[in-house]
Short mmCIF file of C-alpha atoms and ligand atoms in Angstrom, two decimals:
data_model
loop_
_atom_site.label_atom_id
_atom_site.label_comp_id
_atom_site.label_asym_id
_atom_site.label_seq_id
_atom_site.Cartn_x
_atom_site.Cartn_y
_atom_site.Cartn_z
CA MET A 1 106.86 207.33 55.43
CA LYS A 2 103.59 205.86 56.68
CA ILE A 3 102.28 203.08 54.48
CA ASN A 4 98.57 202.69 55.08
CA LEU A 5 97.08 199.58 53.46
CA ILE A 6 94.10 199.27 55.76
CA SER A 7 91.57 200.27 53.12
CA ASP A 8 91.13 202.11 49.84
CA THR A 9 89.07 204.63 51.81
CA VAL A 10 92.16 206.22 53.40
CA THR A 11 92.98 208.29 50.32
CA LYS A 12 92.98 212.08 50.37
CA PRO A 13 91.93 214.28 47.43
CA THR A 14 94.70 214.91 44.90
CA PRO A 15 95.69 218.51 44.02
CA GLY A 16 93.77 218.18 40.74
CA MET A 17 90.67 216.96 42.57
CA LEU A 18 90.91 219.77 45.11
CA LYS A 19 91.16 222.28 42.28
CA ALA A 20 88.02 220.85 40.68
CA MET A 21 86.23 221.06 44.05
CA PHE A 22 87.26 224.67 44.60
CA ALA A 23 86.07 225.61 41.14
CA ALA A 24 82.68 223.86 41.49
CA GLU A 25 79.52 225.81 40.82
CA VAL A 26 77.11 225.00 43.64
CA GLY A 27 73.53 225.53 44.79
CA ASP A 28 71.11 223.97 47.26
CA ASP A 29 70.85 220.32 46.29
CA VAL A 30 67.87 219.71 48.59
CA PHE A 31 66.00 221.94 46.12
CA LYS A 32 67.82 220.12 43.26
CA GLU A 33 69.52 223.40 42.42
CA ASP A 34 73.13 222.34 42.61
CA PRO A 35 74.48 222.27 39.03
CA SER A 36 77.52 220.14 39.94
CA VAL A 37 75.39 217.46 41.63
CA ASN A 38 72.90 217.54 38.77
CA ALA A 39 75.72 217.13 36.25
CA LEU A 40 77.21 214.18 38.13
CA GLU A 41 73.83 212.45 38.48
CA LYS A 42 73.13 212.93 34.78
CA LYS A 43 76.54 211.53 33.85
CA VAL A 44 76.24 208.45 36.07
CA ALA A 45 72.66 207.73 34.94
CA GLU A 46 73.84 207.85 31.33
CA LEU A 47 76.85 205.64 32.04
CA PHE A 48 74.59 202.90 33.40
CA HIS A 49 71.77 203.56 30.90
CA LYS A 50 69.31 204.20 33.74
CA ASP A 51 66.68 206.96 34.07
CA VAL A 52 67.71 208.33 37.44
CA ALA A 53 70.85 208.70 39.56
CA LEU A 54 70.91 210.14 43.07
CA PHE A 55 73.95 211.37 45.00
CA PHE A 56 74.41 210.03 48.56
CA PRO A 57 76.85 210.87 51.34
CA SER A 58 77.85 207.22 51.79
CA GLY A 59 77.67 203.83 50.19
CA THR A 60 75.91 202.51 53.26
CA MET A 61 73.12 205.04 52.87
CA ALA A 62 72.79 204.32 49.14
CA ASN A 63 72.45 200.57 49.84
CA GLN A 64 70.05 201.11 52.72
CA ALA A 65 67.87 203.41 50.60
CA ALA A 66 67.84 200.82 47.80
CA ILE A 67 66.77 198.07 50.20
CA LYS A 68 63.98 200.33 51.48
CA LEU A 69 62.79 200.97 47.92
CA HIS A 70 62.59 197.26 47.12
CA THR A 71 60.95 195.97 50.32
CA GLN A 72 58.19 196.26 52.91
CA PRO A 73 58.64 195.55 56.65
CA ALA A 74 58.70 191.79 57.41
CA ASP A 75 60.04 190.97 53.94
CA GLN A 76 63.25 189.01 53.50
CA LEU A 77 66.20 189.63 51.21
CA ILE A 78 68.71 187.09 49.96
CA CYS A 79 72.44 187.81 50.15
CA ASP A 80 75.72 186.01 50.67
CA LYS A 81 76.90 185.49 54.26
CA TYR A 82 79.84 187.85 53.55
CA ALA A 83 77.63 190.70 52.27
CA HIS A 84 78.52 194.22 53.39
CA VAL A 85 74.81 195.09 53.68
CA TYR A 86 74.49 192.31 56.28
CA ASN A 87 77.84 192.50 58.11
CA TYR A 88 79.01 196.09 57.98
CA GLU A 89 76.03 198.43 57.81
CA GLY A 90 75.25 198.41 61.52
CA GLY A 91 72.14 196.26 61.28
CA GLY A 92 70.55 198.91 59.08
CA ILE A 93 68.50 196.39 57.09
CA SER A 94 66.39 195.63 60.16
CA PHE A 95 66.60 199.17 61.58
CA ASN A 96 65.65 201.06 58.42
CA SER A 97 63.51 198.57 56.54
CA GLY A 98 62.35 195.99 59.12
CA VAL A 99 63.67 193.33 56.77
CA SER A 100 65.51 190.08 57.55
CA CYS A 101 68.29 188.40 55.56
CA LYS A 102 68.43 184.85 54.24
CA LEU A 103 72.16 184.21 54.16
CA VAL A 104 73.60 182.03 51.44
CA ASP A 105 76.81 180.06 51.99
CA GLY A 106 78.58 181.19 48.82
CA GLU A 107 82.16 181.09 47.60
CA ARG A 108 84.25 184.19 48.43
CA GLY A 109 81.08 186.20 48.75
CA MET A 110 79.48 184.90 45.58
CA MET A 111 76.38 182.71 45.29
CA THR A 112 75.11 180.58 42.41
CA ALA A 113 71.73 181.10 40.75
CA LYS A 114 70.73 177.68 42.09
CA GLN A 115 71.54 178.73 45.67
CA VAL A 116 69.51 181.92 45.21
CA GLU A 117 66.56 179.99 43.84
CA GLU A 118 66.65 177.56 46.77
CA ALA A 119 66.74 180.46 49.26
CA ILE A 120 63.42 181.92 48.06
CA ASN A 121 60.53 181.30 50.45
CA PRO A 122 57.37 180.08 48.65
CA PRO A 123 55.25 183.25 48.34
CA ASP A 124 51.98 181.54 49.32
CA PHE A 125 53.50 179.98 52.45
CA TYR A 126 52.52 182.83 54.79
CA HIS A 127 54.41 181.38 57.77
CA SER A 128 57.71 182.47 56.26
CA PRO A 129 58.87 186.00 55.45
CA LEU A 130 58.10 187.08 51.92
CA THR A 131 61.24 187.11 49.77
CA THR A 132 61.33 190.30 47.73
CA LEU A 133 64.95 191.17 46.99
CA VAL A 134 68.30 189.69 46.01
CA SER A 135 71.38 191.75 46.86
CA ILE A 136 74.73 191.11 45.17
CA GLU A 137 78.15 192.63 45.86
CA ASN A 138 80.79 193.16 43.14
CA THR A 139 83.66 193.11 43.85
CA THR A 140 83.16 191.26 47.11
CA ASN A 141 84.84 192.96 50.06
CA LYS A 142 85.07 190.16 52.62
CA GLY A 143 85.55 187.78 49.67
CA GLY A 144 88.89 189.46 48.87
CA GLY A 145 87.96 191.68 45.93
CA ALA A 146 86.60 188.74 43.94
CA CYS A 147 84.74 189.46 40.69
CA TRP A 148 81.52 187.72 39.74
CA ASP A 149 81.13 185.62 36.64
CA PHE A 150 78.82 187.75 34.49
CA GLU A 151 76.95 184.69 33.20
CA GLU A 152 76.01 183.72 36.76
CA LEU A 153 74.73 187.25 37.38
CA LYS A 154 72.55 186.88 34.29
CA LYS A 155 71.18 183.58 35.57
CA ILE A 156 70.34 185.21 38.90
CA GLN A 157 68.56 187.98 37.02
CA THR A 158 66.39 185.33 35.37
CA VAL A 159 65.60 183.83 38.79
CA CYS A 160 64.69 187.31 40.07
CA LYS A 161 62.45 188.03 37.09
CA SER A 162 60.56 184.75 37.25
CA ASN A 163 60.01 185.15 41.01
CA ARG A 164 59.31 188.90 40.86
CA LEU A 165 62.23 189.80 43.11
CA GLY A 166 64.12 193.05 43.04
CA TYR A 167 67.79 192.80 42.03
CA HIS A 168 70.23 195.16 43.74
CA LEU A 169 73.96 195.52 43.20
CA ASP A 170 76.21 196.88 45.92
CA GLY A 171 78.85 198.18 43.55
CA ALA A 172 81.09 199.95 46.05
CA ARG A 173 84.01 198.52 44.05
CA LEU A 174 82.22 197.89 40.77
CA TRP A 175 84.81 200.13 39.05
CA ASN A 176 87.48 197.60 40.02
CA ALA A 177 85.38 194.66 38.79
CA MET A 178 84.56 196.29 35.44
CA LEU A 179 88.22 197.10 34.85
CA ALA A 180 89.44 193.63 35.82
CA LYS A 181 86.82 191.84 33.72
CA ASN A 182 86.61 194.34 30.86
CA GLU A 183 82.89 194.96 31.42
CA THR A 184 80.82 198.12 30.95
CA PRO A 185 78.41 200.07 33.17
CA GLN A 186 75.74 199.56 30.50
CA GLN A 187 75.98 195.78 30.88
CA TYR A 188 75.38 196.15 34.62
CA GLY A 189 72.60 198.67 34.07
CA GLU A 190 70.77 196.15 31.92
CA LEU A 191 71.05 193.47 34.59
CA PHE A 192 70.16 195.18 37.87
CA ASP A 193 67.16 197.21 39.05
CA THR A 194 69.32 199.36 41.32
CA ILE A 195 73.09 199.83 41.59
CA SER A 196 75.07 201.73 44.20
CA VAL A 197 78.59 202.87 43.33
CA CYS A 198 81.18 204.49 45.62
CA PHE A 199 83.50 207.36 44.78
CA SER A 200 85.30 207.29 48.14
CA LYS A 201 87.04 203.94 47.60
CA GLY A 202 89.22 203.26 44.57
CA LEU A 203 88.31 206.57 42.94
CA GLY A 204 89.84 208.59 45.76
CA CYS A 205 87.05 211.04 46.67
CA PRO A 206 86.60 212.28 50.23
CA VAL A 207 82.88 211.39 50.24
CA GLY A 208 80.18 210.20 47.93
CA SER A 209 78.13 207.42 46.40
CA VAL A 210 75.47 207.29 43.74
CA LEU A 211 72.39 205.07 43.44
CA VAL A 212 71.01 204.46 39.93
CA GLY A 213 67.77 202.91 38.76
CA ASN A 214 64.80 203.47 36.49
CA LYS A 215 62.00 205.94 37.21
CA GLU A 216 59.51 203.56 38.81
CA ILE A 217 61.83 202.15 41.48
CA MET A 218 63.63 205.50 42.05
CA GLN A 219 60.43 207.52 42.48
CA LYS A 220 60.67 207.49 46.27
CA ALA A 221 64.47 207.51 46.47
CA ILE A 222 64.77 211.21 47.21
CA ARG A 223 62.20 210.94 50.02
CA VAL A 224 64.02 207.95 51.53
CA ARG A 225 67.31 209.82 51.32
CA LYS A 226 65.71 212.76 53.12
CA ILE A 227 64.35 210.47 55.86
CA LEU A 228 67.79 208.93 56.36
CA GLY A 229 69.25 212.42 56.76
CA GLY A 230 71.10 212.35 53.46
CA GLY A 231 69.73 215.53 51.90
CA MET A 232 72.77 217.77 51.49
CA ARG A 233 72.91 221.46 50.60
CA GLN A 234 75.93 222.72 48.58
CA ALA A 235 76.98 219.15 47.84
CA GLY A 236 78.39 220.24 44.49
CA TYR A 237 81.85 220.53 46.01
CA LEU A 238 81.68 216.79 46.66
CA ALA A 239 80.02 215.96 43.35
CA ALA A 240 82.77 217.87 41.55
CA ALA A 241 85.30 215.55 43.18
CA ALA A 242 83.32 212.55 41.92
CA SER A 243 83.09 213.92 38.37
CA TYR A 244 86.83 214.58 38.44
CA ALA A 245 87.46 211.02 39.66
CA LEU A 246 85.32 209.52 36.90
CA GLU A 247 87.47 211.29 34.38
CA HIS A 248 90.90 210.77 35.92
CA HIS A 249 90.89 207.89 38.39
CA VAL A 250 89.09 204.97 36.76
CA ASP A 251 91.73 203.66 34.35
CA ARG A 252 94.51 203.99 36.92
CA LEU A 253 92.83 201.30 39.07
CA ALA A 254 94.89 198.89 36.96
CA GLU A 255 97.97 200.13 38.85
CA ASP A 256 96.38 199.16 42.18
CA HIS A 257 95.56 195.73 40.76
CA ASN A 258 99.13 195.21 39.53
CA LYS A 259 100.58 196.21 42.87
CA ALA A 260 98.24 193.79 44.64
CA GLN A 261 99.47 190.97 42.38
CA GLU A 262 103.08 191.82 43.19
CA ILE A 263 102.38 191.89 46.94
CA GLY A 264 100.67 188.51 46.60
CA LYS A 265 103.71 187.07 44.87
CA VAL A 266 105.99 188.11 47.76
CA LEU A 267 103.53 186.88 50.41
CA ARG A 268 103.35 183.46 48.77
CA GLN A 269 107.14 183.13 49.11
CA LEU A 270 107.12 183.80 52.86
CA LEU A 271 107.41 180.70 55.02
CA PHE A 272 105.09 181.95 57.74
CA ILE A 273 102.22 182.71 55.37
CA LYS A 274 99.77 179.82 55.38
CA LYS A 275 97.51 180.88 52.55
CA VAL A 276 96.96 183.76 50.14
CA GLU A 277 93.50 183.91 48.60
CA PRO A 278 93.25 184.48 44.83
CA ILE A 279 93.90 188.14 43.95
CA GLU A 280 91.66 189.58 41.26
CA THR A 281 91.60 193.30 42.03
CA ASN A 282 93.04 195.53 44.78
CA ILE A 283 92.31 193.40 47.87
CA ILE A 284 94.60 190.72 49.29
CA ILE A 285 93.35 188.38 52.00
CA PHE A 286 95.83 186.00 53.59
CA GLU A 287 96.47 183.88 56.66
CA ILE A 288 99.52 183.51 58.90
CA ASN A 289 100.86 180.16 60.02
CA GLU A 290 100.30 180.77 63.72
CA THR A 291 102.72 178.01 64.77
CA LEU A 292 105.56 180.10 63.29
CA VAL A 293 104.47 183.63 64.16
CA SER A 294 101.34 185.02 65.75
CA THR A 295 99.12 187.32 63.72
CA GLU A 296 99.48 189.93 66.46
CA ASN A 297 103.25 189.74 66.29
CA PHE A 298 103.20 190.10 62.51
CA LEU A 299 100.98 193.20 62.72
CA GLU A 300 103.27 194.67 65.38
CA LYS A 301 106.34 194.10 63.22
CA LEU A 302 104.66 195.81 60.29
CA ALA A 303 103.60 198.72 62.49
CA ALA A 304 107.16 199.07 63.76
CA ASN A 305 108.08 199.62 60.09
CA ASN A 306 105.26 202.15 59.72
CA VAL A 307 103.10 199.73 57.69
CA PHE A 308 99.47 199.31 58.64
CA ILE A 309 97.08 196.54 57.58
CA ILE A 310 93.89 195.19 59.11
CA GLY A 311 92.57 191.91 60.56
CA MET A 312 89.32 190.49 59.20
CA GLY A 313 88.67 188.05 62.05
CA GLN A 314 89.15 184.26 62.00
CA GLY A 315 92.89 184.69 61.51
CA LYS A 316 92.49 186.47 58.17
CA LEU A 317 94.44 189.61 57.34
CA ARG A 318 93.65 192.15 54.63
CA ILE A 319 95.76 194.48 52.48
CA VAL A 320 94.12 196.98 50.14
CA THR A 321 96.05 198.95 47.50
CA HIS A 322 94.85 202.40 46.48
CA LEU A 323 95.54 205.79 44.91
CA ASP A 324 97.71 207.05 47.76
CA TYR A 325 99.86 203.90 47.86
CA THR A 326 102.70 205.20 45.70
CA ASP A 327 105.35 203.35 43.70
CA GLU A 328 107.89 204.44 46.31
CA MET A 329 105.79 202.96 49.13
CA HIS A 330 105.32 199.79 47.10
CA VAL A 331 109.05 199.23 46.73
CA ALA A 332 109.56 199.94 50.43
CA PHE A 333 106.72 197.62 51.50
CA LEU A 334 107.93 194.69 49.40
CA SER A 335 111.39 194.96 50.88
CA ILE A 336 110.00 195.23 54.43
CA LEU A 337 107.94 192.08 53.81
CA LYS A 338 110.95 190.16 52.53
CA LYS A 339 112.95 191.10 55.61
CA ILE A 340 110.37 190.11 58.21
C1 LIG B 401 82.67 200.41 51.67
C2 LIG B 401 81.56 199.60 51.20
C3 LIG B 401 80.25 200.09 51.18
C4 LIG B 401 79.85 201.47 51.64
O1 LIG B 401 80.58 201.99 52.65
P1 LIG B 401 80.56 203.51 53.10
O2 LIG B 401 81.72 203.60 54.00
O3 LIG B 401 79.27 203.74 53.77
O4 LIG B 401 80.68 204.38 51.88
C5 LIG B 401 79.26 199.26 50.70
N1 LIG B 401 79.54 198.05 50.24
C6 LIG B 401 80.78 197.55 50.21
C7 LIG B 401 81.02 196.21 49.64
C8 LIG B 401 81.84 198.29 50.70
O5 LIG B 401 83.07 197.79 50.66
#
């Protein structure tokens, strides 16, 4: 039994999801004639109380399109130093939008409103790039699945409004955050100008993200998606998977969160573990005490037991629980950990 805890992207469609995909009514979505895509977009727009939702092949493309919509070349956006848009999207912010990042030294991927305010370049000081966008990530990936304090997000919204900055949310794992903090899509829709959400992470779809926003900002979204190569034809098979996941895979995220807590408990009891970061959702980030066992050796031992996890650099290791990490695997993994 292979136990893959590298990411929540390793899941495969469930039989129920596959059935929904097979049964999907499809058309050419580039002509907006795919009923399954249209239905998904309508549903997600309504969930977030936004005018428009647009289906994308990846979360990266949805974020990159959003950044393009909010900025002009030579502008600057503000994000945390851990941000996915900065670290893990291949330099797309500069490639696609000609925009630079002002990195904020936040806590587990989260900044304060004060830090954001201080990072804004004075708009009349033409020597500096013009700040036009703030990008937030919830939950934070590199920050270990941490959830933002909603009040801080509101304060940042106020900063954005009074400085006329766009406010984007990379919500690849927003489903996890909303579940953990008992928040609603509507609350997030009221806060942010644009939000990207992923269906290929916790929700278990093979592919798919959606970007939501109101009419004005989303006007050019479909053109930007086309330019980035994201116009898809009979994408309804994929949208059907996403609609199925919305119905069947959101509430069960609680199981992933519980399992993560239980893994954390065992890790904290192990002598050779130096530190386990707080666990709020489905991501566990921890460090090995290298004087007792090397990180490499630990990974090798896990692999010898058919368990796979990933390094995050700087001695940090990451475990992510997900839909395909079964109860049986969980029991097996905990006992493997205790024996190492
Ligand atoms: C995974 C992820 C994305 C998007 O990734 P894709 O693989 O392109 O779908 C964006 N932001 C965060 C925080 C992520 O974890």
